[in-house]
Amino acid sequence: MASHRKPRSRIPAPLTGHSRRTAVGFTTAALASVTLLSQSANAAPADPKPAAQSIEKVKEKVDTLYHQAETATQRYNAAKERTEQQRGKVDKLLDSVAQRTEKLNEARRTLGTYAAAQYRDGGMARSAATLLFSNDPQDVFDQSHLMDRMTGRQKQAVDDFQTQRTKAAKERGKAAESLASLTASQKQLKVQKKTVQDKLTEARRLLANLTAKEKARLAAIEKKKAEEARRKAAALAEKQRQETAARKKQQEQNGDSGSGSTAPSAPADSSKAAQAIAFAKAQLGKPYVWGATGPSSFDCSGLTQAAWKSAGISLPRTTWDQVKAGTRVSTSQLQPGDLVFFYDDISHVGLYIGDGMMIHAPKPGDVVKKAPITEMPIYGSVRPS
């Protein structure tokens, strides 16, 4: 007889020691693999660039910010100069308006005296003063009628009043226009000041975030750049000496024949150039401050302006105007005292002192010092006169 008992389910045998170790080992390996994959994924975004490239990038940004700040400084200098000129013009106009107003009031008092007399003596229905002081075109006929009844002195008083009133109105209009122009210049001055401050703040922030090691690397890059500029300046100075000697020899060979070519540029006034250089040397070590013209600090164009002022020659305030104040000369024909301008936007200037060197006020955080003219791209040069 068949059994109706259900077959019992097979229960897996417990893991033996060997099997248990095999399972644990597999699990540990799997976990280790997941951990390694996780670490690899987290490490993937790391910046592979070396520190040297990062420092050079920072230097490039800082140099750009300083250049932009110097360009904005020249705009600030121009706006400040316009503001000062406009303020002087407004002050003069306001003084003139005050004087003209006093003359107008005097004419009004004189005319009032005559008008009152006319009213008393003539019994006019309307006051003469009301007619004469009116701007209403409808009163012109009545004014003309009243003028016919006046004496010569009274007519002169009326003419004087009307003249003074017209002039006062014109001068008030000029003063209003000048005040509006002054307000616009002051706004532009404020904008350029903020631009300079923002650029310098960003440059200082970038430098402040560098570690001591990164700052040392940056200093090394700057030193290498300065050495290269000095080598180029020495080569330029040697080329200048050779060209000068060649020109002198050519002049000697030409003798008195008069067949020699004329000099391409006027010679510098050595005494005045020497005075300008002496002034600049006396400023060595003084801090660069944007917008400053001395005596305790300077920006680049403030220094060159002050240097030539000491020699009796007045230069404009900005680099953009100084580059027009004199005779243009080539780099190969530079003489001590010449002004050397830099960058395509003519945002920097230095005073040439010979041998490929200049004295200039470089940038914020630096001081007035000697430097090779080859450390920046040269735009052109000018000999003040």
Short mmCIF file of N, CA and C in Angstrom, two decimals, residues 50-63 217-218 221 224:
data_model
loop_
_atom_site.label_atom_id
_atom_site.label_comp_id
_atom_site.label_asym_id
_atom_site.label_seq_id
_atom_site.Cartn_x
_atom_site.Cartn_y
_atom_site.Cartn_z
N PRO A 50 49.91 71.00 -12.59
CA PRO A 50 50.96 71.21 -11.61
C PRO A 50 50.88 72.60 -11.02
N ALA A 51 51.49 72.79 -9.86
CA ALA A 51 51.42 74.07 -9.14
C ALA A 51 52.02 75.20 -9.94
N ALA A 52 53.10 74.92 -10.70
CA ALA A 52 53.78 75.97 -11.46
C ALA A 52 52.83 76.64 -12.44
N GLN A 53 52.03 75.86 -13.16
CA GLN A 53 51.08 76.43 -14.11
C GLN A 53 50.03 77.26 -13.40
N SER A 54 49.60 76.81 -12.25
CA SER A 54 48.61 77.55 -11.49
C SER A 54 49.14 78.92 -11.08
N ILE A 55 50.40 78.98 -10.64
CA ILE A 55 51.01 80.23 -10.23
C ILE A 55 51.16 81.16 -11.43
N GLU A 56 51.55 80.63 -12.55
CA GLU A 56 51.67 81.46 -13.75
C GLU A 56 50.32 82.03 -14.17
N LYS A 57 49.28 81.22 -13.97
CA LYS A 57 47.93 81.70 -14.28
C LYS A 57 47.54 82.84 -13.35
N VAL A 58 47.87 82.69 -12.08
CA VAL A 58 47.59 83.75 -11.11
C VAL A 58 48.35 85.02 -11.49
N LYS A 59 49.62 84.85 -11.85
CA LYS A 59 50.43 86.01 -12.25
C LYS A 59 49.82 86.72 -13.45
N GLU A 60 49.38 85.93 -14.41
CA GLU A 60 48.76 86.52 -15.61
C GLU A 60 47.51 87.33 -15.24
N LYS A 61 46.69 86.77 -14.34
CA LYS A 61 45.49 87.48 -13.91
C LYS A 61 45.83 88.76 -13.16
N VAL A 62 46.81 88.67 -12.26
CA VAL A 62 47.21 89.83 -11.47
C VAL A 62 47.78 90.93 -12.37
N ASP A 63 48.64 90.54 -13.31
CA ASP A 63 49.21 91.53 -14.25
C ASP A 63 48.11 92.20 -15.06
N ARG A 217 57.38 80.88 -5.51
CA ARG A 217 57.38 80.54 -6.93
C ARG A 217 57.08 81.78 -7.78
N LEU A 218 56.13 82.58 -7.34
CA LEU A 218 55.78 83.80 -8.05
C LEU A 218 56.95 84.78 -8.07
N ILE A 221 59.45 83.70 -10.65
CA ILE A 221 59.00 84.04 -12.01
C ILE A 221 59.27 85.52 -12.29
N LYS A 224 63.00 86.10 -12.85
CA LYS A 224 63.42 85.64 -14.18
C LYS A 224 62.99 86.63 -15.26
#
